[in-house]
Amino acid sequence: VTRGWLRTVPRRGKASRPDRLLVAFGLSSVLAGCLPVPLPSTVEAARSPTARTSEAAPASQLPRPLAPGEKVVIIAAEPEDSFAEGVREQVAERAPTIPQLAEDDFRRALFPWFQSGWPSERPEAFERAMREQAVRRRIAELDLRYLVEVRGDTEENASFTSGAPYPGAMGWGRPQTHLAAKVWDLKEGRAFDDAAVETSGVEFLFWAVYGVYLFSMTESKATAEVADRLILFFEGKPPPPEITASGQ
Amino acid sequence: MPLPSALPAHALAVVSLVLGLSGCAVVMAASGKPEPDLSVCTIGATAEQIEAQLGEPTSTQALPDGGSECRYAFWKGDPPSYGRAAAHAAADVLTYGLWEVIYGTRMEASGDPAHRYEMRVTYGADGRARDFVVERLADEEVEVLTGQVIEGAPLIDPIDARIGVHYPPELEAAVFKDRRLFAEGTKTREFRLRLGPSVVQLFDAALGAQFAAVEVIDRWPPTAAGRPDVAAVIEPRVEQATLDRVKLSVTLYRPDGAAYGAWTVTGRAQGDWPPSNAEQATARVEFALRNAAVQLLTQFRDQAPVRQMLAETGAGL
């Protein structure tokens, strides 16, 4: 069979029909492997930082809006995690008037507290840091109000016609992105419930090139939803309705 | 008698030169690397007996008990190769001897790394060998020298006390080896981590932030007449250092030399994996050191020996 195919390849001149088919198949496979065809992603569940307390809570318990000059900082829970960067960019794009402190500057200024890998899930870790006068003084100098820590992951959930991602195999994915943003008020020394978002979508792709996955649709949808909720929170506005996994 | 024409004279000069130079690579390949007689390496042997076979040590380190640790490099199992010698000779002739000058001799002198070994001999204070460790040297060696770990002053409310810090002599000189496979598991790359100066800088900065004053104690434990005028003395050590983690131990002593206790902090590394050069390896180890510094600083007052010291001295209350 191989010799037969090779015999149809001319040395010069126009390609024969089998040649063109081969080239077309190869090119389309490569291109499709690099560029999955995205379908719209949907938000399956979402809640705001104050979602658990705001409905029954008096207005005084709503977050105080940022005062002029006050900053926020959005950091990654895990090193080299790009979700925090996504949320930072979305907040900057949608609300450019909200001043943000760069993550590196924040970590440098607050060393050794709030460094990469600090046990943020333990309330005592935050309380311990805030007991230091030097920390409170530095936060006041920076005029820093809210600390947001973003944690996220995307499940690929991919399937392939051949059962495995062999070159040329057609595949589809049902990616799900889970994103959570924990907020602390550094000036009042208190923590809020997480803002959490779950998005899912469907993408078709040809698996022609190993390791190429672009599930950016679910991730960008999730970071945008979290950014919207954070912006309302920073502005002291009531949160949008909570979305549950079973629908609105 | 008439002089020969220019061409034969030229050829004669080249051949002479080649033959003269080929005393190196051709002969070295034909004779191989001589193997030392390791039967002399027995417990109780003297350094003279061992060095008669292994040559001068590549490094010597004094031990606290008056003994020393010496390292010897040697070749084992690198037999003569007449094929390689013939290839060198042919290359010499074809390149008018340039092969010898540029590559041949150097290649033979460096030898096949697969046959390089190192013997670590520990001598007692009496100068006699008491321990031997032999290992094959790695195919590649990468030196990792870490730099400054803490920049600026850490944000810590200081304890109102004067603390002493004693850096053991072996801390700064210590070298930790981490050998990893690469090239599809066929070769070994040995990273030699020298992080003593970074650990000293780390503790200088950390204790400088944690206490009102810090005094470096040169002699420890103290003599009866020479107790330092400090609330306590801290002695750091590096327990383990690899490309994955750095484990530091901290011992807290009373000024009279009695120990309050000790604890450890382990810093985890992050960064490029596997590191393929010294820069990437250094970045990983520096991250681990910085991570250890974070734990040391943020958990310092929670350590039982520190709490006991604070309670006894009344400092920081």
PDB file of C-alpha atoms in Angstrom, chain B residues 8-291:
ATOM      1  CA  PRO B   8      59.562  16.305   0.572  1.00  0.00           C
ATOM      2  CA  ALA B   9      61.102  18.690   3.136  1.00  0.00           C
ATOM      3  CA  HIS B  10      57.691  20.071   3.944  1.00  0.00           C
ATOM      4  CA  ALA B  11      56.245  16.592   4.240  1.00  0.00           C
ATOM      5  CA  LEU B  12      59.122  15.537   6.478  1.00  0.00           C
ATOM      6  CA  ALA B  13      58.477  18.480   8.783  1.00  0.00           C
ATOM      7  CA  VAL B  14      54.777  17.649   9.038  1.00  0.00           C
ATOM      8  CA  VAL B  15      55.446  13.993   9.763  1.00  0.00           C
ATOM      9  CA  SER B  16      57.998  14.926  12.439  1.00  0.00           C
ATOM     10  CA  LEU B  17      55.588  17.325  14.008  1.00  0.00           C
ATOM     11  CA  VAL B  18      52.777  14.780  13.921  1.00  0.00           C
ATOM     12  CA  LEU B  19      54.975  12.057  15.373  1.00  0.00           C
ATOM     13  CA  GLY B  20      56.165  14.406  18.091  1.00  0.00           C
ATOM     14  CA  LEU B  21      52.702  15.512  19.065  1.00  0.00           C
ATOM     15  CA  SER B  22      51.169  12.094  18.775  1.00  0.00           C
ATOM     16  CA  GLY B  23      53.032  11.137  21.894  1.00  0.00           C
ATOM     17  CA  CYS B  24      49.833  12.390  23.527  1.00  0.00           C
ATOM     18  CA  ALA B  25      46.480  11.172  22.233  1.00  0.00           C
ATOM     19  CA  VAL B  26      47.734   8.084  20.373  1.00  0.00           C
ATOM     20  CA  VAL B  27      49.809   6.856  23.271  1.00  0.00           C
ATOM     21  CA  MET B  28      47.145   7.759  25.818  1.00  0.00           C
ATOM     22  CA  ALA B  29      44.471   5.817  23.915  1.00  0.00           C
ATOM     23  CA  ALA B  30      46.798   2.845  23.421  1.00  0.00           C
ATOM     24  CA  SER B  31      47.720   2.657  27.085  1.00  0.00           C
ATOM     25  CA  GLY B  32      44.289   3.385  28.652  1.00  0.00           C
ATOM     26  CA  LYS B  33      43.855   4.740  32.148  1.00  0.00           C
ATOM     27  CA  PRO B  34      45.906   2.948  34.796  1.00  0.00           C
ATOM     28  CA  GLU B  35      43.753   1.460  37.542  1.00  0.00           C
ATOM     29  CA  PRO B  36      44.803   2.084  41.135  1.00  0.00           C
ATOM     30  CA  ASP B  37      45.307  -0.821  43.516  1.00  0.00           C
ATOM     31  CA  LEU B  38      42.364  -0.321  45.851  1.00  0.00           C
ATOM     32  CA  SER B  39      43.415  -3.159  48.147  1.00  0.00           C
ATOM     33  CA  VAL B  40      45.447  -0.635  50.135  1.00  0.00           C
ATOM     34  CA  CYS B  41      42.217   1.176  51.084  1.00  0.00           C
ATOM     35  CA  THR B  42      41.521  -0.550  54.363  1.00  0.00           C
ATOM     36  CA  ILE B  43      40.460   0.702  57.789  1.00  0.00           C
ATOM     37  CA  GLY B  44      43.574   1.951  59.552  1.00  0.00           C
ATOM     38  CA  ALA B  45      45.531   2.751  56.376  1.00  0.00           C
ATOM     39  CA  THR B  46      47.494   5.989  56.402  1.00  0.00           C
ATOM     40  CA  ALA B  47      46.989   8.865  53.990  1.00  0.00           C
ATOM     41  CA  GLU B  48      50.440   8.174  52.492  1.00  0.00           C
ATOM     42  CA  GLN B  49      49.497   4.571  51.640  1.00  0.00           C
ATOM     43  CA  ILE B  50      46.222   5.621  50.052  1.00  0.00           C
ATOM     44  CA  GLU B  51      47.670   8.580  48.150  1.00  0.00           C
ATOM     45  CA  ALA B  52      50.427   6.378  46.728  1.00  0.00           C
ATOM     46  CA  GLN B  53      47.642   4.726  44.721  1.00  0.00           C
ATOM     47  CA  LEU B  54      45.042   7.482  44.288  1.00  0.00           C
ATOM     48  CA  GLY B  55      47.280  10.551  44.095  1.00  0.00           C
ATOM     49  CA  GLU B  56      46.673  13.900  45.747  1.00  0.00           C
ATOM     50  CA  PRO B  57      43.142  14.525  47.077  1.00  0.00           C
ATOM     51  CA  THR B  58      40.878  16.769  44.989  1.00  0.00           C
ATOM     52  CA  SER B  59      39.489  18.328  48.159  1.00  0.00           C
ATOM     53  CA  THR B  60      40.112  18.169  51.892  1.00  0.00           C
ATOM     54  CA  GLN B  61      37.772  19.245  54.644  1.00  0.00           C
ATOM     55  CA  ALA B  62      38.595  19.418  58.337  1.00  0.00           C
ATOM     56  CA  LEU B  63      36.144  17.703  60.684  1.00  0.00           C
ATOM     57  CA  PRO B  64      35.131  18.990  64.137  1.00  0.00           C
ATOM     58  CA  ASP B  65      36.688  15.937  65.862  1.00  0.00           C
ATOM     59  CA  GLY B  66      40.149  16.748  64.499  1.00  0.00           C
ATOM     60  CA  GLY B  67      39.921  14.316  61.613  1.00  0.00           C
ATOM     61  CA  SER B  68      39.483  15.149  57.961  1.00  0.00           C
ATOM     62  CA  GLU B  69      37.544  14.101  54.894  1.00  0.00           C
ATOM     63  CA  CYS B  70      39.488  13.767  51.642  1.00  0.00           C
ATOM     64  CA  ARG B  71      38.154  13.133  48.151  1.00  0.00           C
ATOM     65  CA  TYR B  72      40.159  11.323  45.476  1.00  0.00           C
ATOM     66  CA  ALA B  73      39.253  11.019  41.815  1.00  0.00           C
ATOM     67  CA  PHE B  74      40.388   7.964  39.888  1.00  0.00           C
ATOM     68  CA  TRP B  75      39.658   5.924  36.771  1.00  0.00           C
ATOM     69  CA  LYS B  76      38.459   2.386  36.766  1.00  0.00           C
ATOM     70  CA  GLY B  77      37.705   0.092  33.855  1.00  0.00           C
ATOM     71  CA  ASP B  78      39.022   2.325  31.046  1.00  0.00           C
ATOM     72  CA  PRO B  79      41.106  -0.241  29.073  1.00  0.00           C
ATOM     73  CA  PRO B  80      43.591   0.462  26.242  1.00  0.00           C
ATOM     74  CA  SER B  81      41.960   0.992  22.850  1.00  0.00           C
ATOM     75  CA  TYR B  82      44.162   0.352  19.818  1.00  0.00           C
ATOM     76  CA  GLY B  83      41.286   1.231  17.517  1.00  0.00           C
ATOM     77  CA  ARG B  84      40.986   4.674  19.098  1.00  0.00           C
ATOM     78  CA  ALA B  85      44.772   5.102  18.936  1.00  0.00           C
ATOM     79  CA  ALA B  86      44.762   4.278  15.209  1.00  0.00           C
ATOM     80  CA  ALA B  87      41.911   6.735  14.634  1.00  0.00           C
ATOM     81  CA  HIS B  88      43.889   9.481  16.416  1.00  0.00           C
ATOM     82  CA  ALA B  89      46.971   8.711  14.309  1.00  0.00           C
ATOM     83  CA  ALA B  90      44.959   8.872  11.080  1.00  0.00           C
ATOM     84  CA  ALA B  91      43.315  12.130  12.106  1.00  0.00           C
ATOM     85  CA  ASP B  92      46.735  13.577  13.003  1.00  0.00           C
ATOM     86  CA  VAL B  93      48.135  12.821   9.575  1.00  0.00           C
ATOM     87  CA  LEU B  94      45.065  14.037   7.699  1.00  0.00           C
ATOM     88  CA  THR B  95      44.974  17.344   9.592  1.00  0.00           C
ATOM     89  CA  TYR B  96      48.753  17.900   9.685  1.00  0.00           C
ATOM     90  CA  GLY B  97      48.696  17.495  13.460  1.00  0.00           C
ATOM     91  CA  LEU B  98      45.953  20.013  14.115  1.00  0.00           C
ATOM     92  CA  TRP B  99      43.673  17.266  15.434  1.00  0.00           C
ATOM     93  CA  GLU B 100      46.169  16.638  18.200  1.00  0.00           C
ATOM     94  CA  VAL B 101      46.461  20.267  19.159  1.00  0.00           C
ATOM     95  CA  ILE B 102      42.791  21.130  19.038  1.00  0.00           C
ATOM     96  CA  TYR B 103      40.962  18.037  20.201  1.00  0.00           C
ATOM     97  CA  GLY B 104      42.814  14.708  20.470  1.00  0.00           C
ATOM     98  CA  THR B 105      44.877  15.216  23.603  1.00  0.00           C
ATOM     99  CA  ARG B 106      42.080  16.978  25.419  1.00  0.00           C
ATOM    100  CA  MET B 107      39.659  14.201  24.558  1.00  0.00           C
ATOM    101  CA  GLU B 108      41.979  11.502  25.863  1.00  0.00           C
ATOM    102  CA  ALA B 109      42.854  13.488  28.975  1.00  0.00           C
ATOM    103  CA  SER B 110      39.218  14.012  29.884  1.00  0.00           C
ATOM    104  CA  GLY B 111      38.482  10.354  29.194  1.00  0.00           C
ATOM    105  CA  ASP B 112      35.145   8.579  29.225  1.00  0.00           C
ATOM    106  CA  PRO B 113      33.069   9.954  32.116  1.00  0.00           C
ATOM    107  CA  ALA B 114      31.504   6.550  32.578  1.00  0.00           C
ATOM    108  CA  HIS B 115      34.809   5.339  34.070  1.00  0.00           C
ATOM    109  CA  ARG B 116      35.413   8.200  36.505  1.00  0.00           C
ATOM    110  CA  TYR B 117      35.016   7.461  40.168  1.00  0.00           C
ATOM    111  CA  GLU B 118      35.469   9.326  43.413  1.00  0.00           C
ATOM    112  CA  MET B 119      36.521   7.896  46.747  1.00  0.00           C
ATOM    113  CA  ARG B 120      35.693   9.782  49.931  1.00  0.00           C
ATOM    114  CA  VAL B 121      37.992   8.810  52.775  1.00  0.00           C
ATOM    115  CA  THR B 122      37.380   9.893  56.339  1.00  0.00           C
ATOM    116  CA  TYR B 123      40.514  10.058  58.454  1.00  0.00           C
ATOM    117  CA  GLY B 124      40.437  10.105  62.228  1.00  0.00           C
ATOM    118  CA  ALA B 125      42.413  12.519  64.367  1.00  0.00           C
ATOM    119  CA  ASP B 126      45.226   9.925  64.354  1.00  0.00           C
ATOM    120  CA  GLY B 127      45.534  10.274  60.566  1.00  0.00           C
ATOM    121  CA  ARG B 128      44.274   6.765  59.834  1.00  0.00           C
ATOM    122  CA  ALA B 129      41.385   5.925  57.540  1.00  0.00           C
ATOM    123  CA  ARG B 130      38.156   4.965  59.261  1.00  0.00           C
ATOM    124  CA  ASP B 131      35.541   5.126  56.484  1.00  0.00           C
ATOM    125  CA  PHE B 132      35.444   4.794  52.689  1.00  0.00           C
ATOM    126  CA  VAL B 133      32.716   5.742  50.232  1.00  0.00           C
ATOM    127  CA  VAL B 134      33.145   5.107  46.494  1.00  0.00           C
ATOM    128  CA  GLU B 135      30.776   6.386  43.848  1.00  0.00           C
ATOM    129  CA  ARG B 136      30.842   6.889  40.116  1.00  0.00           C
ATOM    130  CA  LEU B 137      31.206  10.521  39.159  1.00  0.00           C
ATOM    131  CA  ALA B 138      28.361  12.012  37.209  1.00  0.00           C
ATOM    132  CA  ASP B 139      28.502  12.534  33.440  1.00  0.00           C
ATOM    133  CA  GLU B 140      27.932  16.235  34.027  1.00  0.00           C
ATOM    134  CA  GLU B 141      28.464  18.393  37.067  1.00  0.00           C
ATOM    135  CA  VAL B 142      26.565  21.608  37.637  1.00  0.00           C
ATOM    136  CA  GLU B 143      27.590  24.050  40.327  1.00  0.00           C
ATOM    137  CA  VAL B 144      24.670  25.778  42.054  1.00  0.00           C
ATOM    138  CA  LEU B 145      25.598  28.766  44.154  1.00  0.00           C
ATOM    139  CA  THR B 146      22.592  30.496  45.649  1.00  0.00           C
ATOM    140  CA  GLY B 147      22.502  34.213  46.325  1.00  0.00           C
ATOM    141  CA  GLN B 148      20.582  36.633  48.512  1.00  0.00           C
ATOM    142  CA  VAL B 149      17.280  35.163  49.637  1.00  0.00           C
ATOM    143  CA  ILE B 150      15.614  37.932  51.643  1.00  0.00           C
ATOM    144  CA  GLU B 151      15.464  41.404  50.161  1.00  0.00           C
ATOM    145  CA  GLY B 152      14.655  44.268  52.468  1.00  0.00           C
ATOM    146  CA  ALA B 153      13.425  44.020  56.034  1.00  0.00           C
ATOM    147  CA  PRO B 154      10.722  41.408  56.743  1.00  0.00           C
ATOM    148  CA  LEU B 155       7.502  42.767  58.281  1.00  0.00           C
ATOM    149  CA  ILE B 156       7.738  41.323  61.784  1.00  0.00           C
ATOM    150  CA  ASP B 157       7.078  42.960  65.129  1.00  0.00           C
ATOM    151  CA  PRO B 158      10.421  42.465  66.888  1.00  0.00           C
ATOM    152  CA  ILE B 159      10.845  40.685  70.222  1.00  0.00           C
ATOM    153  CA  ASP B 160      12.432  43.072  72.696  1.00  0.00           C
ATOM    154  CA  ALA B 161      15.494  40.945  73.381  1.00  0.00           C
ATOM    155  CA  ARG B 162      19.089  40.505  72.283  1.00  0.00           C
ATOM    156  CA  ILE B 163      19.647  37.180  70.537  1.00  0.00           C
ATOM    157  CA  GLY B 164      22.892  35.419  69.695  1.00  0.00           C
ATOM    158  CA  VAL B 165      23.422  33.407  66.537  1.00  0.00           C
ATOM    159  CA  HIS B 166      26.163  30.846  66.027  1.00  0.00           C
ATOM    160  CA  TYR B 167      26.933  29.679  62.507  1.00  0.00           C
ATOM    161  CA  PRO B 168      28.777  26.332  62.681  1.00  0.00           C
ATOM    162  CA  PRO B 169      31.962  26.312  60.553  1.00  0.00           C
ATOM    163  CA  GLU B 170      30.669  23.515  58.332  1.00  0.00           C
ATOM    164  CA  LEU B 171      27.530  25.489  57.444  1.00  0.00           C
ATOM    165  CA  GLU B 172      29.181  27.800  54.944  1.00  0.00           C
ATOM    166  CA  ALA B 173      31.417  25.129  53.398  1.00  0.00           C
ATOM    167  CA  ALA B 174      28.777  22.418  53.078  1.00  0.00           C
ATOM    168  CA  VAL B 175      28.031  21.051  49.611  1.00  0.00           C
ATOM    169  CA  PHE B 176      24.901  19.018  48.982  1.00  0.00           C
ATOM    170  CA  LYS B 177      24.726  16.749  45.963  1.00  0.00           C
ATOM    171  CA  ASP B 178      21.620  15.976  43.983  1.00  0.00           C
ATOM    172  CA  ARG B 179      22.132  13.557  41.118  1.00  0.00           C
ATOM    173  CA  ARG B 180      19.462  13.263  38.451  1.00  0.00           C
ATOM    174  CA  LEU B 181      19.094  11.220  35.304  1.00  0.00           C
ATOM    175  CA  PHE B 182      18.676  12.997  31.994  1.00  0.00           C
ATOM    176  CA  ALA B 183      18.985  12.221  28.271  1.00  0.00           C
ATOM    177  CA  GLU B 184      16.300   9.534  28.488  1.00  0.00           C
ATOM    178  CA  GLY B 185      17.794   8.105  31.613  1.00  0.00           C
ATOM    179  CA  THR B 186      21.141   7.275  30.097  1.00  0.00           C
ATOM    180  CA  LYS B 187      23.272   9.967  31.722  1.00  0.00           C
ATOM    181  CA  THR B 188      23.588  11.486  35.145  1.00  0.00           C
ATOM    182  CA  ARG B 189      23.848  15.158  35.971  1.00  0.00           C
ATOM    183  CA  GLU B 190      25.050  16.034  39.423  1.00  0.00           C
ATOM    184  CA  PHE B 191      24.025  19.345  40.932  1.00  0.00           C
ATOM    185  CA  ARG B 192      26.350  20.538  43.675  1.00  0.00           C
ATOM    186  CA  LEU B 193      24.409  22.886  45.900  1.00  0.00           C
ATOM    187  CA  ARG B 194      26.407  25.446  47.863  1.00  0.00           C
ATOM    188  CA  LEU B 195      23.907  27.395  49.899  1.00  0.00           C
ATOM    189  CA  GLY B 196      25.784  28.122  53.121  1.00  0.00           C
ATOM    190  CA  PRO B 197      26.264  31.871  52.485  1.00  0.00           C
ATOM    191  CA  SER B 198      22.581  32.194  51.552  1.00  0.00           C
ATOM    192  CA  VAL B 199      21.537  30.482  54.783  1.00  0.00           C
ATOM    193  CA  VAL B 200      23.701  32.884  56.763  1.00  0.00           C
ATOM    194  CA  GLN B 201      22.130  35.847  54.953  1.00  0.00           C
ATOM    195  CA  LEU B 202      18.680  34.362  55.540  1.00  0.00           C
ATOM    196  CA  PHE B 203      19.213  34.065  59.295  1.00  0.00           C
ATOM    197  CA  ASP B 204      20.928  37.457  59.542  1.00  0.00           C
ATOM    198  CA  ALA B 205      17.867  39.076  57.929  1.00  0.00           C
ATOM    199  CA  ALA B 206      15.277  36.934  59.718  1.00  0.00           C
ATOM    200  CA  LEU B 207      16.737  37.338  63.203  1.00  0.00           C
ATOM    201  CA  GLY B 208      17.446  41.010  62.550  1.00  0.00           C
ATOM    202  CA  ALA B 209      13.718  41.473  61.982  1.00  0.00           C
ATOM    203  CA  GLN B 210      12.609  39.108  64.747  1.00  0.00           C
ATOM    204  CA  PHE B 211      14.714  40.558  67.584  1.00  0.00           C
ATOM    205  CA  ALA B 212      15.676  44.001  68.799  1.00  0.00           C
ATOM    206  CA  ALA B 213      19.390  43.140  68.489  1.00  0.00           C
ATOM    207  CA  VAL B 214      21.476  40.265  67.129  1.00  0.00           C
ATOM    208  CA  GLU B 215      25.008  39.242  68.109  1.00  0.00           C
ATOM    209  CA  VAL B 216      27.049  36.746  66.100  1.00  0.00           C
ATOM    210  CA  ILE B 217      28.689  34.220  68.468  1.00  0.00           C
ATOM    211  CA  ASP B 218      31.958  32.817  67.121  1.00  0.00           C
ATOM    212  CA  ARG B 219      32.714  30.251  69.829  1.00  0.00           C
ATOM    213  CA  TRP B 220      30.024  27.802  70.836  1.00  0.00           C
ATOM    214  CA  PRO B 221      29.366  26.115  73.255  1.00  0.00           C
ATOM    215  CA  PRO B 222      30.528  28.783  75.698  1.00  0.00           C
ATOM    216  CA  THR B 223      33.178  28.449  78.343  1.00  0.00           C
ATOM    217  CA  ALA B 224      32.179  29.048  81.968  1.00  0.00           C
ATOM    218  CA  ALA B 225      33.799  32.463  81.877  1.00  0.00           C
ATOM    219  CA  GLY B 226      32.611  33.418  78.442  1.00  0.00           C
ATOM    220  CA  ARG B 227      28.830  33.289  78.422  1.00  0.00           C
ATOM    221  CA  PRO B 228      27.423  35.707  75.893  1.00  0.00           C
ATOM    222  CA  ASP B 229      25.230  38.526  77.150  1.00  0.00           C
ATOM    223  CA  VAL B 230      22.153  37.486  75.185  1.00  0.00           C
ATOM    224  CA  ALA B 231      18.698  36.065  75.964  1.00  0.00           C
ATOM    225  CA  ALA B 232      19.402  32.913  73.954  1.00  0.00           C
ATOM    226  CA  VAL B 233      21.544  31.582  71.139  1.00  0.00           C
ATOM    227  CA  ILE B 234      20.258  30.178  67.863  1.00  0.00           C
ATOM    228  CA  GLU B 235      22.245  27.703  65.805  1.00  0.00           C
ATOM    229  CA  PRO B 236      21.010  26.961  62.253  1.00  0.00           C
ATOM    230  CA  ARG B 237      22.027  23.962  60.191  1.00  0.00           C
ATOM    231  CA  VAL B 238      21.132  22.626  56.782  1.00  0.00           C
ATOM    232  CA  GLU B 239      19.775  19.114  57.278  1.00  0.00           C
ATOM    233  CA  GLN B 240      19.015  18.407  53.642  1.00  0.00           C
ATOM    234  CA  ALA B 241      19.205  20.290  50.378  1.00  0.00           C
ATOM    235  CA  THR B 242      18.008  18.974  47.031  1.00  0.00           C
ATOM    236  CA  LEU B 243      16.455  20.478  43.930  1.00  0.00           C
ATOM    237  CA  ASP B 244      13.050  19.742  45.514  1.00  0.00           C
ATOM    238  CA  ARG B 245      13.427  21.005  49.049  1.00  0.00           C
ATOM    239  CA  VAL B 246      15.677  22.550  51.648  1.00  0.00           C
ATOM    240  CA  LYS B 247      15.349  21.388  55.228  1.00  0.00           C
ATOM    241  CA  LEU B 248      16.815  23.645  57.902  1.00  0.00           C
ATOM    242  CA  SER B 249      17.121  22.782  61.566  1.00  0.00           C
ATOM    243  CA  VAL B 250      17.141  25.468  64.221  1.00  0.00           C
ATOM    244  CA  THR B 251      18.391  24.821  67.757  1.00  0.00           C
ATOM    245  CA  LEU B 252      17.729  27.321  70.526  1.00  0.00           C
ATOM    246  CA  TYR B 253      20.146  27.365  73.457  1.00  0.00           C
ATOM    247  CA  ARG B 254      20.264  29.115  76.786  1.00  0.00           C
ATOM    248  CA  PRO B 255      23.330  31.365  77.170  1.00  0.00           C
ATOM    249  CA  ASP B 256      24.990  28.668  79.303  1.00  0.00           C
ATOM    250  CA  GLY B 257      24.829  26.178  76.427  1.00  0.00           C
ATOM    251  CA  ALA B 258      21.829  24.104  77.582  1.00  0.00           C
ATOM    252  CA  ALA B 259      19.319  23.567  74.813  1.00  0.00           C
ATOM    253  CA  TYR B 260      15.736  24.760  74.932  1.00  0.00           C
ATOM    254  CA  GLY B 261      15.023  22.523  71.971  1.00  0.00           C
ATOM    255  CA  ALA B 262      15.083  22.376  68.201  1.00  0.00           C
ATOM    256  CA  TRP B 263      12.696  22.460  65.264  1.00  0.00           C
ATOM    257  CA  THR B 264      12.904  22.149  61.517  1.00  0.00           C
ATOM    258  CA  VAL B 265      11.530  24.125  58.599  1.00  0.00           C
ATOM    259  CA  THR B 266      11.263  22.682  55.118  1.00  0.00           C
ATOM    260  CA  GLY B 267      11.124  24.954  52.101  1.00  0.00           C
ATOM    261  CA  ARG B 268       9.649  23.518  48.901  1.00  0.00           C
ATOM    262  CA  ALA B 269      11.151  24.382  45.527  1.00  0.00           C
ATOM    263  CA  GLN B 270       9.311  25.590  42.465  1.00  0.00           C
ATOM    264  CA  GLY B 271      10.340  26.485  38.952  1.00  0.00           C
ATOM    265  CA  ASP B 272      11.532  24.809  35.781  1.00  0.00           C
ATOM    266  CA  TRP B 273      11.577  21.044  36.032  1.00  0.00           C
ATOM    267  CA  PRO B 274      13.828  19.347  35.330  1.00  0.00           C
ATOM    268  CA  PRO B 275      16.393  22.134  35.511  1.00  0.00           C
ATOM    269  CA  SER B 276      18.766  21.875  32.589  1.00  0.00           C
ATOM    270  CA  ASN B 277      21.334  24.429  33.694  1.00  0.00           C
ATOM    271  CA  ALA B 278      22.770  26.153  36.734  1.00  0.00           C
ATOM    272  CA  GLU B 279      20.446  29.168  36.475  1.00  0.00           C
ATOM    273  CA  GLN B 280      17.280  27.113  36.586  1.00  0.00           C
ATOM    274  CA  ALA B 281      18.614  24.942  39.395  1.00  0.00           C
ATOM    275  CA  THR B 282      19.675  28.009  41.365  1.00  0.00           C
ATOM    276  CA  ALA B 283      16.234  29.578  40.963  1.00  0.00           C
ATOM    277  CA  ARG B 284      14.606  26.431  42.353  1.00  0.00           C
ATOM    278  CA  VAL B 285      16.851  26.240  45.393  1.00  0.00           C
ATOM    279  CA  GLU B 286      16.507  29.966  46.077  1.00  0.00           C
ATOM    280  CA  PHE B 287      12.723  29.569  45.964  1.00  0.00           C
ATOM    281  CA  ALA B 288      12.968  26.727  48.477  1.00  0.00           C
ATOM    282  CA  LEU B 289      15.175  28.846  50.744  1.00  0.00           C
ATOM    283  CA  ARG B 290      12.755  31.739  50.516  1.00  0.00           C
ATOM    284  CA  ASN B 291       9.883  29.396  51.327  1.00  0.00           C
TER     285      ASN B 291
END
